Coordinates of C-alpha atoms in Angstrom, one line a residue:
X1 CA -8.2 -11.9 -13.6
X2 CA -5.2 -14.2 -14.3
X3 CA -4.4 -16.8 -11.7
X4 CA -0.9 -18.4 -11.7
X5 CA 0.9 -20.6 -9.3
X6 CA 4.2 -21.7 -10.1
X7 CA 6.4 -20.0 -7.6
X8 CA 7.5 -20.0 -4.1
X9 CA 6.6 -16.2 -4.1
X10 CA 3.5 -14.6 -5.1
X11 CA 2.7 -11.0 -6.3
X12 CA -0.9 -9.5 -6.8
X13 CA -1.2 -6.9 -9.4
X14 CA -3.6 -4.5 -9.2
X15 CA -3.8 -1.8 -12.0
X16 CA -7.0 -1.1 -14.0
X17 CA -4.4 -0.7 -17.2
X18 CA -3.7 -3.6 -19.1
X19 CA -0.6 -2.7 -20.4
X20 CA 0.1 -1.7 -16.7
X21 CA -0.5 -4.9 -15.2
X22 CA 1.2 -6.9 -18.1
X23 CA 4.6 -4.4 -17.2
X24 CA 4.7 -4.7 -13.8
X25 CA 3.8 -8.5 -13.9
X26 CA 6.3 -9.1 -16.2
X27 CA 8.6 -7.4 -14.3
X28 CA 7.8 -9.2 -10.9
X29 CA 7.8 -13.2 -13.3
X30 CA 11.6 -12.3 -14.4
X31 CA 12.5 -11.6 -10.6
X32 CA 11.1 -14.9 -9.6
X33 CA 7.1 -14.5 -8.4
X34 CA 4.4 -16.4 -9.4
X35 CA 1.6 -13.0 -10.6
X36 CA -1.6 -12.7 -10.2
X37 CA -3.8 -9.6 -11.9
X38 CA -6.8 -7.5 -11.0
X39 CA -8.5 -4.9 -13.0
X40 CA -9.8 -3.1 -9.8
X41 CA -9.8 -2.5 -6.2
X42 CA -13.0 -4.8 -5.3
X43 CA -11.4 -7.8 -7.6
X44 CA -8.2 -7.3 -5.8
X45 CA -9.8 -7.3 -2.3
X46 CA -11.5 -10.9 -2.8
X47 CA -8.1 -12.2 -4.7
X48 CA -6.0 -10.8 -1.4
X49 CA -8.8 -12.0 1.5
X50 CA -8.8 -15.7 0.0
X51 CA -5.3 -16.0 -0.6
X52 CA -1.7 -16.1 0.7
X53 CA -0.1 -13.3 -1.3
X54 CA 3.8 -12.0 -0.3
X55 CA 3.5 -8.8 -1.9
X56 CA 0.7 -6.7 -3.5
X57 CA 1.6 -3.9 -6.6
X58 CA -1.7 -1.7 -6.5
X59 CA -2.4 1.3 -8.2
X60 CA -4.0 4.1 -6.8
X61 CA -6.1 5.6 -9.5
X62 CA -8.9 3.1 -10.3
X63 CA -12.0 2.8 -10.8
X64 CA -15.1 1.4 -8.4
X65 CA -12.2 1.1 -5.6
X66 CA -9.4 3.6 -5.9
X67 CA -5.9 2.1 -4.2
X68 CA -5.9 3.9 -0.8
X69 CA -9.4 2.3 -0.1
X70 CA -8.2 -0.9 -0.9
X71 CA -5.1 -0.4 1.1
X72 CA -7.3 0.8 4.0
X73 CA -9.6 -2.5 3.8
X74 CA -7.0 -4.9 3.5
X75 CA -5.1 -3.7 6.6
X76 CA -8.4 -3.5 8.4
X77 CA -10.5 -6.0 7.4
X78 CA -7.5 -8.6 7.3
X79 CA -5.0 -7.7 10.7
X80 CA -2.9 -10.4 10.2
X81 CA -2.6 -9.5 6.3
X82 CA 1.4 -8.7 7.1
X83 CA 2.8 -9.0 3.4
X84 CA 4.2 -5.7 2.1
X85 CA 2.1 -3.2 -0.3
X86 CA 3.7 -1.2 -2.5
X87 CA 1.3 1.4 -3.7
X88 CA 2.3 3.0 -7.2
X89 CA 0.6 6.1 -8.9
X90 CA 1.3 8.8 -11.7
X91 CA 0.8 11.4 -9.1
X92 CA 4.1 13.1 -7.2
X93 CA 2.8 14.8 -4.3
X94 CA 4.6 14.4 -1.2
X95 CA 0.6 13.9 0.1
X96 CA 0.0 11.4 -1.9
X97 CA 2.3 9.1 -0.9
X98 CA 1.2 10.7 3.0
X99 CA -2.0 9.1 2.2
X100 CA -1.1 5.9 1.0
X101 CA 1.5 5.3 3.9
X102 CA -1.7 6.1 6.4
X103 CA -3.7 3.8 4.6
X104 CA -1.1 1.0 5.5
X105 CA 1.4 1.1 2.3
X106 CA 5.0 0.2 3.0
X107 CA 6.0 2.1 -0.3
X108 CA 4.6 4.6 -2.9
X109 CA 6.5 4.8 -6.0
X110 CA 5.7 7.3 -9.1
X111 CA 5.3 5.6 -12.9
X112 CA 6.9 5.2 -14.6
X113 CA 8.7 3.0 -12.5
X114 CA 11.9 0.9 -13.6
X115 CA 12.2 -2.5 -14.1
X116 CA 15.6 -2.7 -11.4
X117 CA 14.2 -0.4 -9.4
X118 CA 10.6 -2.7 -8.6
X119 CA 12.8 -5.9 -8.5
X120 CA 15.1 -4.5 -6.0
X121 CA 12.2 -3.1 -4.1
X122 CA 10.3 -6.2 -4.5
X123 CA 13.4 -8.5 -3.5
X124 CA 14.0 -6.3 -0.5
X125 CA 10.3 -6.2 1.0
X126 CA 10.0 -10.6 0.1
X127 CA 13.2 -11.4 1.4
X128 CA 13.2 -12.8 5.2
X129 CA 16.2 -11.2 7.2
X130 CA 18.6 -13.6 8.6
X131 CA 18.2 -14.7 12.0
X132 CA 20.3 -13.0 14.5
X133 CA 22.4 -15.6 15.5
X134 CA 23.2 -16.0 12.0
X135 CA 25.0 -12.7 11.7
X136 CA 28.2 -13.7 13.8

């Protein structure tokens, strides 16, 4: 588990990869977020339950807690828990990403996923929307 707070915005990374989690962190530090990692689903759910997080990377294949069950647990045990989850897997299925949007996900992406592509999709799911009356 690595803890870090330096930024305004903070990203939880869940992956039971290393390499993984160091890729996607990296990815989410050079676009601005403060990171933290977990190995595994039950890691991740006490790191997301006792803090503030504004987006969560998880992974779906894991061990002890795969990431639909963590998705599920988050959204139920935690109904206020309104920051965006962004579920990412190796599998391509249009039923897997069926079963990750039921579970509560806001996005399922495929690995390998590009660095622009996660920044972008991070940026877009952190960024608050302009006011209305702002718009004129």
């Amino acid at each position: 588990m690595t803890v870090e707070t330096s930024n305004d915005r903070r990203a939880l990374v869940v992956d039971d990869a290393p390499t993984v989690r160091l890729y996607h962190g990296e990815i989410l530090r050079s676009a601005g977020f403060s990171v933290d990692e977990a190995g595994n689903g039950l890691e991740a759910l006490e790191l997301a339950l006792s803090a503030r997080y504004d987006l969560l990377v998880v992974d779906v294949n894991m061990p002890q807690m795969d990431g639909y069950e963590l998705v599920r647990r988050l959204r139920a045990e935690e109904p206020g828990l309104d920051c965006p989850i962004v579920t990412i897997s190796t599998e391509a299925d249009d039923s897997d990403a069926e079963t990750a949007y039921r579970a509560g996900a806001n996005l399922y992406l495929v690995k390998p996923v590009a660095p622009g592509l996660l920044e972008q999709v991070a940026s877009l799911l952190t960024t608050p929307l302009p006011a209305p009356w702002s718009l004129t």
